[in-house]
XYZ file of C-alpha atoms in Angstrom:
143
model
C 51.471 11.593 21.276
C 51.366 10.448 17.654
C 52.640 6.902 17.151
C 54.655 6.982 13.911
C 55.220 3.237 14.139
C 51.471 2.586 13.952
C 51.237 4.920 10.969
C 54.003 3.041 9.150
C 52.356 -0.294 10.027
C 49.009 0.964 8.710
C 50.703 2.226 5.553
C 52.228 -1.195 4.839
C 48.869 -2.827 5.526
C 47.230 -0.446 3.043
C 49.826 -1.377 0.386
C 49.127 -5.053 1.022
C 45.383 -4.448 0.676
C 45.890 -2.550 -2.590
C 47.900 -5.408 -3.991
C 45.497 -8.061 -2.696
C 42.212 -6.328 -3.533
C 43.055 -4.540 -6.767
C 46.290 -5.495 -8.506
C 46.202 -9.264 -8.153
C 42.965 -9.349 -10.162
C 44.535 -7.605 -13.135
C 46.688 -9.592 -15.494
C 49.855 -7.775 -16.516
C 51.871 -9.697 -19.113
C 55.202 -8.520 -17.694
C 57.166 -9.366 -14.574
C 56.502 -6.771 -11.870
C 60.069 -5.410 -11.989
C 59.684 -4.576 -15.691
C 56.265 -3.027 -15.082
C 57.674 -0.866 -12.274
C 60.468 0.415 -14.548
C 57.826 1.455 -17.089
C 55.834 3.190 -14.353
C 58.923 5.090 -13.199
C 59.696 6.168 -16.761
C 56.080 7.282 -17.160
C 56.499 9.574 -14.157
C 60.039 10.763 -14.802
C 60.586 10.619 -18.563
C 63.987 9.422 -19.723
C 66.425 8.375 -17.018
C 69.907 6.899 -16.770
C 70.572 3.385 -15.507
C 71.888 4.886 -12.265
C 68.771 6.984 -11.720
C 66.447 4.020 -12.295
C 68.627 1.757 -10.151
C 68.558 4.282 -7.319
C 64.753 4.494 -7.475
C 64.501 0.691 -7.336
C 67.384 0.262 -4.886
C 69.152 -2.162 -7.213
C 72.574 -2.138 -8.848
C 73.245 -1.709 -12.563
C 74.035 -5.412 -12.998
C 70.543 -6.298 -11.721
C 68.886 -3.604 -13.813
C 70.548 -4.490 -17.133
C 68.541 -7.702 -17.774
C 65.307 -5.849 -16.951
C 66.099 -3.068 -19.429
C 67.286 -5.628 -22.005
C 63.937 -7.458 -21.868
C 61.973 -4.200 -22.102
C 64.108 -3.195 -25.078
C 63.615 -6.615 -26.758
C 59.852 -6.054 -26.441
C 60.224 -2.548 -27.923
C 58.847 -0.943 -24.743
C 61.965 1.170 -24.063
C 64.968 2.360 -26.033
C 68.475 3.444 -25.103
C 69.594 6.908 -26.169
C 72.893 8.721 -25.665
C 72.586 11.560 -23.156
C 72.648 14.877 -25.028
C 74.951 16.407 -22.391
C 77.319 13.462 -21.959
C 77.453 10.872 -24.739
C 79.086 8.350 -22.403
C 75.845 8.176 -20.419
C 72.854 6.260 -21.720
C 69.291 7.380 -21.091
C 66.406 4.924 -21.060
C 63.245 6.249 -22.662
C 59.849 4.688 -23.181
C 58.790 4.001 -26.756
C 55.306 4.775 -28.080
C 54.542 1.052 -27.661
C 55.653 1.294 -24.005
C 53.447 4.351 -23.399
C 50.497 2.562 -25.021
C 51.124 -0.509 -22.855
C 51.182 1.542 -19.637
C 48.107 3.568 -20.624
C 46.124 0.399 -21.394
C 47.047 -1.190 -18.075
C 46.386 1.989 -16.099
C 42.945 2.071 -17.710
C 42.351 -1.574 -16.713
C 43.309 -0.755 -13.115
C 41.005 2.288 -13.087
C 38.098 0.310 -14.551
C 38.603 -2.468 -12.012
C 38.632 0.022 -9.146
C 35.550 1.836 -10.462
C 33.696 -1.475 -10.656
C 34.700 -2.340 -7.105
C 33.636 1.057 -5.755
C 30.046 0.036 -6.512
C 29.918 -1.865 -3.197
C 30.325 1.445 -1.332
C 27.600 3.960 -0.577
C 27.694 7.419 -2.191
C 28.870 8.857 1.128
C 31.664 6.263 1.400
C 32.764 6.924 -2.193
C 32.888 10.659 -1.448
C 34.903 10.000 1.739
C 37.238 7.682 -0.187
C 37.838 10.371 -2.814
C 38.563 13.028 -0.187
C 40.922 10.643 1.609
C 42.848 9.988 -1.613
C 43.220 13.733 -2.222
C 44.514 14.148 1.339
C 46.995 11.281 0.874
C 48.275 12.740 -2.405
C 48.742 16.133 -0.740
C 50.643 14.599 2.190
C 52.777 12.338 -0.016
C 53.769 15.469 -1.891
C 55.402 16.650 1.333
C 57.247 13.474 2.316
C 59.707 11.190 0.615
C 59.782 7.426 1.088
C 63.242 6.999 -0.424
């Protein structure tokens, strides 16, 4: 029988390893909550406060200071929703897109450098495993 608890434990361990082995070595000049909002907007495009809050599991009052700081740094802007002017959409600015692209490239370069400790066979296996994970994550939701 498949032990789903072990799978979830292994998943959390993998997230910890990613953070410890990759992300902690890369300097990001933003608090993580602001960086995550930019990442979400990169994936989803413009979103309302409610949509972002739901993705982060935080309330609007907690999200407002995060968006305010991103807006002060010209990384996002607020726009009225074209369908309902009472709703505000948050959209990344060109500066925000450039910021995310630069930091994604730093993460990729760091990972590529660290892959050099693996053999060609291990790198190939790692790549296949990532493709499998992406396929499976496409089928499940962690919300």
